PDB file of C-alpha atoms in Angstrom:
ATOM      1  CA  GLN A   1      19.891  -6.842   9.421  1.00 42.00           C
ATOM      2  CA  ILE A   2      19.503  -9.518   6.175  1.00 45.00           C
ATOM      3  CA  GLY A   3      21.538  -8.011   3.484  1.00 48.00           C
ATOM      4  CA  LEU A   4      24.316  -8.798   1.285  1.00 41.00           C
ATOM      5  CA  ASP A   5      26.427  -9.992   3.699  1.00 42.00           C
ATOM      6  CA  ARG A   6      24.012 -13.155   4.220  1.00 46.00           C
ATOM      7  CA  GLY A   7      22.683 -13.853   0.358  1.00 49.00           C
ATOM      8  CA  LEU A   8      19.787 -11.413   0.142  1.00 51.00           C
ATOM      9  CA  ARG A   9      19.716  -8.681  -2.634  1.00 47.00           C
ATOM     10  CA  GLU A  10      18.666  -4.987  -1.605  1.00 50.00           C
ATOM     11  CA  GLN A  11      15.336  -3.870  -3.634  1.00 63.00           C
ATOM     12  CA  VAL A  12      12.852  -5.468  -1.344  1.00 67.00           C
ATOM     13  CA  SER A  13       9.065  -4.912  -2.819  1.00 73.00           C
ATOM     14  CA  SER A  14       6.613  -6.462  -0.866  1.00 77.00           C
ATOM     15  CA  LEU A  15       6.564  -9.316   2.249  1.00 75.00           C
ATOM     16  CA  ALA A  16       4.585 -12.478   3.367  1.00 80.00           C
ATOM     17  CA  ARG A  17       4.099 -14.388   5.599  1.00 77.00           C
ATOM     18  CA  ALA A  18       3.455 -18.259   6.259  1.00 75.00           C
ATOM     19  CA  ASP A  19       3.617 -21.603   8.409  1.00 74.00           C
ATOM     20  CA  GLY A  20       6.801 -20.013  10.043  1.00 73.00           C
ATOM     21  CA  VAL A  21       8.481 -18.355   7.652  1.00 78.00           C
ATOM     22  CA  ALA A  22       8.690 -14.592   6.020  1.00 80.00           C
ATOM     23  CA  TRP A  23       8.441 -14.809   2.032  1.00 81.00           C
ATOM     24  CA  ILE A  24      10.635 -11.629   0.559  1.00 79.00           C
ATOM     25  CA  GLY A  25       9.634 -10.400  -2.790  1.00 79.00           C
ATOM     26  CA  VAL A  26      12.662  -8.515  -4.030  1.00 75.00           C
ATOM     27  CA  SER A  27      13.070  -6.560  -7.909  1.00 70.00           C
ATOM     28  CA  GLY A  28      16.134  -6.239  -8.471  1.00 63.00           C
ATOM     29  CA  GLY A  29      16.530  -8.233 -11.867  1.00 54.00           C
ATOM     30  CA  VAL A  30      17.962 -11.509 -13.448  1.00 54.00           C
ATOM     31  CA  GLY A  31      20.241 -13.005 -10.897  1.00 57.00           C
ATOM     32  CA  ILE A  32      19.225 -10.822  -7.882  1.00 61.00           C
ATOM     33  CA  GLY A  33      15.254 -10.712  -7.478  1.00 71.00           C
ATOM     34  CA  GLY A  34      12.528 -13.510  -7.566  1.00 78.00           C
ATOM     35  CA  VAL A  35      11.156 -14.702  -4.273  1.00 81.00           C
ATOM     36  CA  TRP A  36      13.210 -14.805  -0.908  1.00 79.00           C
ATOM     37  CA  SER A  37      12.225 -17.601   1.797  1.00 79.00           C
ATOM     38  CA  LEU A  38      13.587 -16.257   5.158  1.00 78.00           C
ATOM     39  CA  ASP A  39      13.753 -18.876   8.355  1.00 75.00           C
ATOM     40  CA  GLU A  40      15.944 -20.181  10.901  1.00 77.00           C
ATOM     41  CA  GLN A  41      18.368 -21.646   8.022  1.00 76.00           C
ATOM     42  CA  GLY A  42      18.506 -18.077   6.484  1.00 75.00           C
ATOM     43  CA  PRO A  43      17.701 -16.719   2.983  1.00 76.00           C
ATOM     44  CA  ARG A  44      17.335 -18.757   0.356  1.00 79.00           C
ATOM     45  CA  ARG A  45      16.473 -17.408  -3.032  1.00 80.00           C
ATOM     46  CA  LEU A  46      13.464 -20.005  -5.015  1.00 79.00           C
ATOM     47  CA  SER A  47      14.449 -21.077  -8.504  1.00 76.00           C
ATOM     48  CA  LEU A  48      12.501 -20.628 -11.280  1.00 71.00           C
ATOM     49  CA  PRO A  49      11.397 -22.653 -14.298  1.00 66.00           C
ATOM     50  CA  ALA A  50      13.749 -22.376 -17.370  1.00 64.00           C
ATOM     51  CA  GLY A  51      13.367 -20.027 -20.169  1.00 61.00           C
ATOM     52  CA  THR A  52      10.614 -17.930 -17.840  1.00 61.00           C
ATOM     53  CA  ARG A  53      11.450 -13.913 -18.483  1.00 60.00           C
ATOM     54  CA  PHE A  54      10.780 -11.472 -16.153  1.00 57.00           C
ATOM     55  CA  GLN A  55       9.918 -13.151 -13.434  1.00 63.00           C
ATOM     56  CA  ASP A  56      12.044 -12.431 -11.206  1.00 69.00           C
ATOM     57  CA  VAL A  57      11.151  -8.677 -10.999  1.00 80.00           C
ATOM     58  CA  VAL A  58       8.422  -9.464  -7.662  1.00 83.00           C
ATOM     59  CA  HIS A  59       6.150  -6.762  -7.462  1.00 86.00           C
ATOM     60  CA  ASP A  60       3.560  -8.325  -4.622  1.00 88.00           C
ATOM     61  CA  LEU A  61       3.456 -11.807  -2.853  1.00 88.00           C
ATOM     62  CA  PHE A  62      -0.123 -12.986  -1.411  1.00 90.00           C
ATOM     63  CA  VAL A  63      -0.455 -16.424   0.289  1.00 89.00           C
ATOM     64  CA  ASP A  64      -4.334 -17.812   0.245  1.00 91.00           C
ATOM     65  CA  ARG A  65      -5.983 -19.719   2.286  1.00 91.00           C
ATOM     66  CA  SER A  66      -4.660 -23.130   1.210  1.00 88.00           C
ATOM     67  CA  GLY A  67      -1.615 -22.384   1.444  1.00 88.00           C
ATOM     68  CA  VAL A  68      -0.239 -21.968  -1.656  1.00 88.00           C
ATOM     69  CA  LEU A  69       2.314 -18.219  -1.776  1.00 88.00           C
ATOM     70  CA  TRP A  70       1.233 -16.295  -4.905  1.00 89.00           C
ATOM     71  CA  ALA A  71       4.261 -14.182  -5.967  1.00 87.00           C
ATOM     72  CA  ALA A  72       2.739 -10.813  -8.527  1.00 87.00           C
ATOM     73  CA  THR A  73       5.506  -9.973 -11.333  1.00 85.00           C
ATOM     74  CA  LEU A  74       6.663  -8.285 -14.466  1.00 82.00           C
ATOM     75  CA  GLY A  75       6.088 -11.659 -16.279  1.00 79.00           C
ATOM     76  CA  GLY A  76       2.842 -12.885 -14.687  1.00 82.00           C
ATOM     77  CA  ALA A  77       1.768 -14.866 -11.853  1.00 84.00           C
ATOM     78  CA  MET A  78       3.584 -17.217 -10.191  1.00 83.00           C
ATOM     79  CA  GLY A  79       2.535 -20.266  -7.423  1.00 83.00           C
ATOM     80  CA  LEU A  80       4.171 -21.996  -5.364  1.00 83.00           C
ATOM     81  CA  MET A  81       2.673 -25.265  -4.061  1.00 82.00           C
ATOM     82  CA  PRO A  82       3.013 -26.053   0.024  1.00 79.00           C
ATOM     83  CA  GLY A  83       6.248 -28.524  -0.256  1.00 75.00           C
ATOM     84  CA  GLU A  84       7.472 -27.004  -3.165  1.00 77.00           C
ATOM     85  CA  ASN A  85      10.767 -25.426  -3.837  1.00 75.00           C
ATOM     86  CA  THR A  86       9.921 -24.210  -7.742  1.00 76.00           C
ATOM     87  CA  LEU A  87       7.652 -21.084  -8.988  1.00 76.00           C
ATOM     88  CA  THR A  88       6.467 -22.422 -11.624  1.00 76.00           C
ATOM     89  CA  ALA A  89       3.521 -20.422 -14.399  1.00 71.00           C
ATOM     90  CA  THR A  90       0.257 -20.840 -12.959  1.00 63.00           C
ATOM     91  CA  HIS A  91      -1.870 -20.348 -16.416  1.00 58.00           C
ATOM     92  CA  ASP A  92       0.607 -20.025 -19.652  1.00 52.00           C
ATOM     93  CA  ALA A  93      -1.642 -16.780 -20.352  1.00 49.00           C
ATOM     94  CA  TRP A  94      -0.299 -14.671 -17.652  1.00 50.00           C
ATOM     95  CA  VAL A  95       3.118 -15.361 -18.655  1.00 45.00           C
ATOM     96  CA  ALA A  96       2.576 -11.494 -20.834  1.00 50.00           C
ATOM     97  CA  ASP A  97       1.173  -9.833 -18.399  1.00 71.00           C
ATOM     98  CA  GLN A  98       3.181  -8.159 -15.904  1.00 86.00           C
ATOM     99  CA  VAL A  99       0.948  -8.220 -12.866  1.00 90.00           C
ATOM    100  CA  LYS A 100       0.840  -5.812 -10.326  1.00 91.00           C
ATOM    101  CA  ALA A 101      -1.344  -6.752  -7.367  1.00 93.00           C
ATOM    102  CA  ILE A 102      -2.669 -10.452  -5.792  1.00 93.00           C
ATOM    103  CA  SER A 103      -5.233 -10.578  -3.969  1.00 95.00           C
ATOM    104  CA  GLN A 104      -8.794 -13.636  -3.067  1.00 95.00           C
ATOM    105  CA  ASP A 105     -12.163 -12.642  -2.681  1.00 95.00           C
ATOM    106  CA  GLN A 106     -14.713 -14.690   0.313  1.00 93.00           C
ATOM    107  CA  ASP A 107     -15.917 -17.553  -2.626  1.00 91.00           C
ATOM    108  CA  GLY A 108     -11.927 -18.692  -3.243  1.00 92.00           C
ATOM    109  CA  ARG A 109     -10.986 -16.730  -6.732  1.00 92.00           C
ATOM    110  CA  ILE A 110      -7.895 -15.349  -7.354  1.00 91.00           C
ATOM    111  CA  TRP A 111      -7.720 -11.578  -8.140  1.00 94.00           C
ATOM    112  CA  LEU A 112      -4.746 -10.272 -10.381  1.00 93.00           C
ATOM    113  CA  GLY A 113      -4.326  -6.609 -10.648  1.00 94.00           C
ATOM    114  CA  THR A 114      -2.530  -6.421 -14.120  1.00 93.00           C
ATOM    115  CA  ASP A 115      -0.964  -3.366 -15.972  1.00 93.00           C
ATOM    116  CA  GLY A 116      -3.481  -2.539 -18.418  1.00 93.00           C
ATOM    117  CA  ARG A 117      -5.212  -5.137 -18.612  1.00 91.00           C
ATOM    118  CA  GLY A 118      -7.677  -4.567 -15.369  1.00 95.00           C
ATOM    119  CA  VAL A 119      -8.086  -7.603 -12.826  1.00 95.00           C
ATOM    120  CA  VAL A 120      -7.749 -11.712 -13.665  1.00 91.00           C
ATOM    121  CA  LEU A 121     -10.291 -13.588 -11.600  1.00 90.00           C
ATOM    122  CA  PHE A 122      -9.337 -16.709 -12.061  1.00 81.00           C
ATOM    123  CA  GLU A 123     -10.773 -20.041 -10.217  1.00 77.00           C
ATOM    124  CA  GLU A 124      -9.575 -23.286 -12.124  1.00 72.00           C
ATOM    125  CA  PRO A 125     -10.657 -23.793 -14.997  1.00 67.00           C
ATOM    126  CA  VAL A 126     -12.682 -20.476 -14.872  1.00 67.00           C
ATOM    127  CA  ILE A 127     -10.906 -17.151 -16.166  1.00 79.00           C
ATOM    128  CA  ASP A 128     -12.648 -14.013 -15.853  1.00 88.00           C
ATOM    129  CA  SER A 129     -11.964  -9.905 -16.163  1.00 91.00           C
ATOM    130  CA  LEU A 130     -13.133  -6.641 -14.661  1.00 95.00           C
ATOM    131  CA  THR A 131     -12.078  -3.720 -17.045  1.00 96.00           C
ATOM    132  CA  VAL A 132     -12.447  -0.144 -17.440  1.00 97.00           C
ATOM    133  CA  ALA A 133     -15.325  -1.570 -19.934  1.00 96.00           C
ATOM    134  CA  ASP A 134     -17.257  -2.375 -16.819  1.00 96.00           C
ATOM    135  CA  GLY A 135     -16.530  -0.160 -14.573  1.00 96.00           C
ATOM    136  CA  LEU A 136     -13.507  -0.359 -13.558  1.00 97.00           C
ATOM    137  CA  ALA A 137     -11.414   3.429 -12.625  1.00 98.00           C
ATOM    138  CA  ASP A 138      -8.654   2.480 -14.871  1.00 97.00           C
ATOM    139  CA  ASP A 139      -6.991  -1.178 -16.840  1.00 96.00           C
ATOM    140  CA  ARG A 140      -3.598   0.016 -14.518  1.00 96.00           C
ATOM    141  CA  VAL A 141      -4.337  -1.930 -11.322  1.00 96.00           C
ATOM    142  CA  THR A 142      -2.049  -0.877  -8.384  1.00 95.00           C
ATOM    143  CA  ALA A 143      -3.406  -2.724  -5.332  1.00 95.00           C
ATOM    144  CA  ILE A 144      -6.057  -5.379  -4.696  1.00 97.00           C
ATOM    145  CA  HIS A 145      -7.677  -5.515  -1.141  1.00 96.00           C
ATOM    146  CA  ARG A 146     -10.256  -7.608   0.541  1.00 95.00           C
ATOM    147  CA  ASP A 147     -12.574  -5.424   3.109  1.00 94.00           C
ATOM    148  CA  SER A 148     -13.877  -6.481   6.592  1.00 90.00           C
ATOM    149  CA  ARG A 149     -17.313  -6.990   4.829  1.00 92.00           C
ATOM    150  CA  GLY A 150     -15.212  -8.715   2.189  1.00 94.00           C
ATOM    151  CA  HIS A 151     -15.805  -6.539  -0.698  1.00 96.00           C
ATOM    152  CA  MET A 152     -13.188  -5.871  -2.805  1.00 97.00           C
ATOM    153  CA  TRP A 153     -11.243  -2.752  -3.493  1.00 98.00           C
ATOM    154  CA  ILE A 154      -8.884  -2.276  -6.473  1.00 98.00           C
ATOM    155  CA  GLY A 155      -6.691   0.763  -6.341  1.00 98.00           C
ATOM    156  CA  THR A 156      -5.290   1.985  -9.942  1.00 98.00           C
ATOM    157  CA  ARG A 157      -3.321   4.708 -11.258  1.00 97.00           C
ATOM    158  CA  ASP A 158      -6.789   6.528 -12.073  1.00 98.00           C
ATOM    159  CA  GLY A 159      -9.526   6.063  -9.247  1.00 97.00           C
ATOM    160  CA  LEU A 160      -9.849   3.691  -6.797  1.00 98.00           C
ATOM    161  CA  SER A 161     -12.950   1.175  -7.485  1.00 98.00           C
ATOM    162  CA  ARG A 162     -15.098  -0.998  -5.048  1.00 97.00           C
ATOM    163  CA  HIS A 163     -16.422  -3.947  -5.843  1.00 97.00           C
ATOM    164  CA  ASP A 164     -19.167  -5.791  -3.813  1.00 94.00           C
ATOM    165  CA  GLY A 165     -19.933  -8.928  -5.366  1.00 90.00           C
ATOM    166  CA  GLN A 166     -22.499  -7.320  -7.571  1.00 91.00           C
ATOM    167  CA  ARG A 167     -21.258  -4.569  -9.146  1.00 93.00           C
ATOM    168  CA  LEU A 168     -18.646  -1.969  -9.561  1.00 96.00           C
ATOM    169  CA  THR A 169     -18.829   1.665  -8.399  1.00 96.00           C
ATOM    170  CA  THR A 170     -15.762   4.134  -8.486  1.00 96.00           C
ATOM    171  CA  TYR A 171     -14.784   7.255  -6.588  1.00 96.00           C
ATOM    172  CA  SER A 172     -12.082   9.462  -7.297  1.00 96.00           C
ATOM    173  CA  THR A 173     -10.815  13.392  -6.293  1.00 96.00           C
ATOM    174  CA  ARG A 174     -14.806  14.679  -7.450  1.00 95.00           C
ATOM    175  CA  ASP A 175     -15.902  12.413  -4.432  1.00 93.00           C
ATOM    176  CA  GLY A 176     -13.487  13.177  -1.862  1.00 92.00           C
ATOM    177  CA  LEU A 177     -10.149  11.514  -2.752  1.00 95.00           C
ATOM    178  CA  PRO A 178      -6.920  13.434  -2.574  1.00 96.00           C
ATOM    179  CA  HIS A 179      -5.109  12.061  -5.164  1.00 97.00           C
ATOM    180  CA  ASN A 180      -6.392   9.641  -8.385  1.00 98.00           C
ATOM    181  CA  HIS A 181      -2.820   7.243  -7.956  1.00 98.00           C
ATOM    182  CA  ILE A 182      -4.300   4.762  -5.245  1.00 96.00           C
ATOM    183  CA  GLU A 183      -0.464   2.438  -4.322  1.00 93.00           C
ATOM    184  CA  ASP A 184      -1.945   0.431  -1.262  1.00 92.00           C
ATOM    185  CA  ILE A 185      -5.413  -0.481   0.934  1.00 94.00           C
ATOM    186  CA  THR A 186      -6.166  -1.684   4.056  1.00 92.00           C
ATOM    187  CA  THR A 187      -8.745  -2.231   6.449  1.00 92.00           C
ATOM    188  CA  GLY A 188      -8.309  -0.540  10.631  1.00 89.00           C
ATOM    189  CA  PRO A 189      -9.687  -2.681  13.355  1.00 86.00           C
ATOM    190  CA  ASP A 190     -13.099  -0.005  13.011  1.00 87.00           C
ATOM    191  CA  GLY A 191     -13.648  -1.311   9.932  1.00 89.00           C
ATOM    192  CA  ARG A 192     -12.506   1.917   7.595  1.00 91.00           C
ATOM    193  CA  LEU A 193     -10.054   2.067   4.878  1.00 95.00           C
ATOM    194  CA  TRP A 194      -7.072   3.977   4.756  1.00 96.00           C
ATOM    195  CA  ILE A 195      -5.194   4.548   1.000  1.00 96.00           C
ATOM    196  CA  ALA A 196      -1.944   4.893   0.406  1.00 94.00           C
ATOM    197  CA  THR A 197      -2.157   7.611  -3.279  1.00 96.00           C
ATOM    198  CA  PHE A 198       1.028   8.793  -4.810  1.00 95.00           C
ATOM    199  CA  GLY A 199       0.563  12.651  -4.385  1.00 96.00           C
ATOM    200  CA  GLY A 200      -2.120  13.107  -2.211  1.00 97.00           C
ATOM    201  CA  GLY A 201      -1.148  10.810   1.201  1.00 95.00           C
ATOM    202  CA  LEU A 202      -3.504   9.294   2.967  1.00 96.00           C
ATOM    203  CA  ALA A 203      -7.139   9.356   2.205  1.00 96.00           C
ATOM    204  CA  ILE A 204      -9.669   7.712   5.304  1.00 95.00           C
ATOM    205  CA  PHE A 205     -13.011   5.897   3.893  1.00 94.00           C
ATOM    206  CA  HIS A 206     -14.968   5.762   6.670  1.00 88.00           C
ATOM    207  CA  GLY A 207     -18.253   4.449   4.305  1.00 84.00           C
ATOM    208  CA  GLU A 208     -20.104   7.317   4.095  1.00 80.00           C
ATOM    209  CA  MET A 209     -17.618  10.359   3.920  1.00 89.00           C
ATOM    210  CA  TRP A 210     -13.364  10.732   3.496  1.00 92.00           C
ATOM    211  CA  SER A 211     -11.486  12.496   4.856  1.00 93.00           C
ATOM    212  CA  SER A 212      -7.362  12.723   4.098  1.00 93.00           C
ATOM    213  CA  LEU A 213      -3.347  13.000   6.173  1.00 93.00           C
ATOM    214  CA  ASP A 214      -0.646  14.552   4.294  1.00 93.00           C
ATOM    215  CA  THR A 215       2.655  16.729   5.322  1.00 93.00           C
ATOM    216  CA  ARG A 216       0.857  19.063   6.259  1.00 91.00           C
ATOM    217  CA  ASP A 217      -0.005  16.183   9.206  1.00 88.00           C
ATOM    218  CA  GLY A 218       2.939  15.332   9.030  1.00 87.00           C
ATOM    219  CA  LEU A 219       3.883  13.009   6.869  1.00 89.00           C
ATOM    220  CA  GLY A 220       7.107  12.517   5.052  1.00 88.00           C
ATOM    221  CA  ASP A 221       5.632  13.027   1.398  1.00 92.00           C
ATOM    222  CA  ASP A 222       2.746  13.025  -0.247  1.00 95.00           C
ATOM    223  CA  ARG A 223       3.587  10.266  -2.025  1.00 93.00           C
ATOM    224  CA  ALA A 224       2.857   7.493  -0.066  1.00 91.00           C
ATOM    225  CA  GLN A 225       3.026   3.868  -1.065  1.00 88.00           C
ATOM    226  CA  ALA A 226       3.069   1.432   1.843  1.00 87.00           C
ATOM    227  CA  LEU A 227       0.512   0.344   4.912  1.00 88.00           C
ATOM    228  CA  ALA A 228       0.877  -2.073   7.385  1.00 84.00           C
ATOM    229  CA  LEU A 229      -1.502  -1.966  10.938  1.00 83.00           C
ATOM    230  CA  ASP A 230       1.079  -3.039  14.145  1.00 80.00           C
ATOM    231  CA  GLY A 231      -0.628  -5.001  17.369  1.00 77.00           C
ATOM    232  CA  THR A 232      -1.290  -1.753  19.013  1.00 81.00           C
ATOM    233  CA  GLY A 233      -3.704  -0.483  16.179  1.00 81.00           C
ATOM    234  CA  ASP A 234      -1.201   2.554  14.796  1.00 86.00           C
ATOM    235  CA  LEU A 235      -0.571   2.196  11.524  1.00 88.00           C
ATOM    236  CA  TRP A 236       2.389   2.563   9.346  1.00 87.00           C
ATOM    237  CA  VAL A 237       2.897   4.423   6.135  1.00 89.00           C
ATOM    238  CA  GLY A 238       6.301   3.825   4.122  1.00 85.00           C
ATOM    239  CA  THR A 239       7.088   6.862   1.574  1.00 88.00           C
ATOM    240  CA  VAL A 240       8.972   8.133  -1.475  1.00 85.00           C
ATOM    241  CA  ASN A 241      10.797  10.169   1.887  1.00 84.00           C
ATOM    242  CA  GLY A 242      10.574   7.361   4.641  1.00 83.00           C
ATOM    243  CA  LEU A 243       8.567   5.503   7.277  1.00 81.00           C
ATOM    244  CA  ALA A 244       6.172   6.935   9.075  1.00 87.00           C
ATOM    245  CA  ARG A 245       3.755   5.847  12.062  1.00 85.00           C
ATOM    246  CA  TYR A 246       0.153   7.496  12.484  1.00 88.00           C
ATOM    247  CA  ARG A 247      -1.276   7.460  15.792  1.00 83.00           C
ATOM    248  CA  GLU A 248      -5.321   8.114  16.171  1.00 74.00           C
ATOM    249  CA  SER A 249      -4.801  10.263  18.875  1.00 64.00           C
ATOM    250  CA  GLU A 250      -2.278  12.276  17.380  1.00 52.00           C
ATOM    251  CA  SER A 251      -3.705  13.368  14.407  1.00 53.00           C
ATOM    252  CA  LEU A 252      -7.189  14.015  13.831  1.00 53.00           C
ATOM    253  CA  PRO A 253      -7.711  13.635   9.326  1.00 56.00           C
ATOM    254  CA  ARG A 254      -9.687  16.470   7.670  1.00 51.00           C
ATOM    255  CA  VAL A 255     -13.076  15.294   6.992  1.00 45.00           C
ATOM    256  CA  ARG A 256     -14.746  15.910   3.749  1.00 44.00           C
ATOM    257  CA  LEU A 257     -18.132  14.894   2.619  1.00 38.00           C
ATOM    258  CA  THR A 258     -19.410  12.728   0.323  1.00 36.00           C
TER     259      THR A 258
END
């Protein structure tokens, strides 16, 4: 266990790994939170440029295809170039925005999910956006995920949207979601989409129909927050009431046709 005794504080919010280094996002506030690296020499907190505000409250970490580490923070998006030791604000206009999620599409654009301004799409020097006006479920974005077909899935506090490269399609409880507040999204080895909802447990999208898993199936709490697939295909689900493991043969999700 790595904690106070080795310099790393509590309230870990996100994890990423690249080139043998584990990156840890901590949301503990000034002097405690921020981005930490962990290697054989132990934990080390990355430096922030002088004058930054709220960038030490980290929501998400993402390593893009060029090796840049991105941090979604309360004060905007931060980047760490390979070989550097200091995080920098990637664009001045983002510093005032709370960024909750980061991903990258198949064309290399970085997608930033903000808490109130929808999705910011960045491919230097071009900045674009997707909002409710474009068909996004809600401008308060909580999760972004690229599936095996290259489609971008955007979780929000009020529904789920899919961008197929051309247009947005939005899903809600009317379409089969057990709850509209999305917290995390991942794709299974069979291509099915798994969605953690905050209040309805897990949603599973099969391409043409939805199914769900909740406390009636053994989930510790219907307020699911984090998802991870291990090497055996088991799905690990973090909830506000502990960690659960889902193994396909042990529980069959209930199916709802849409």
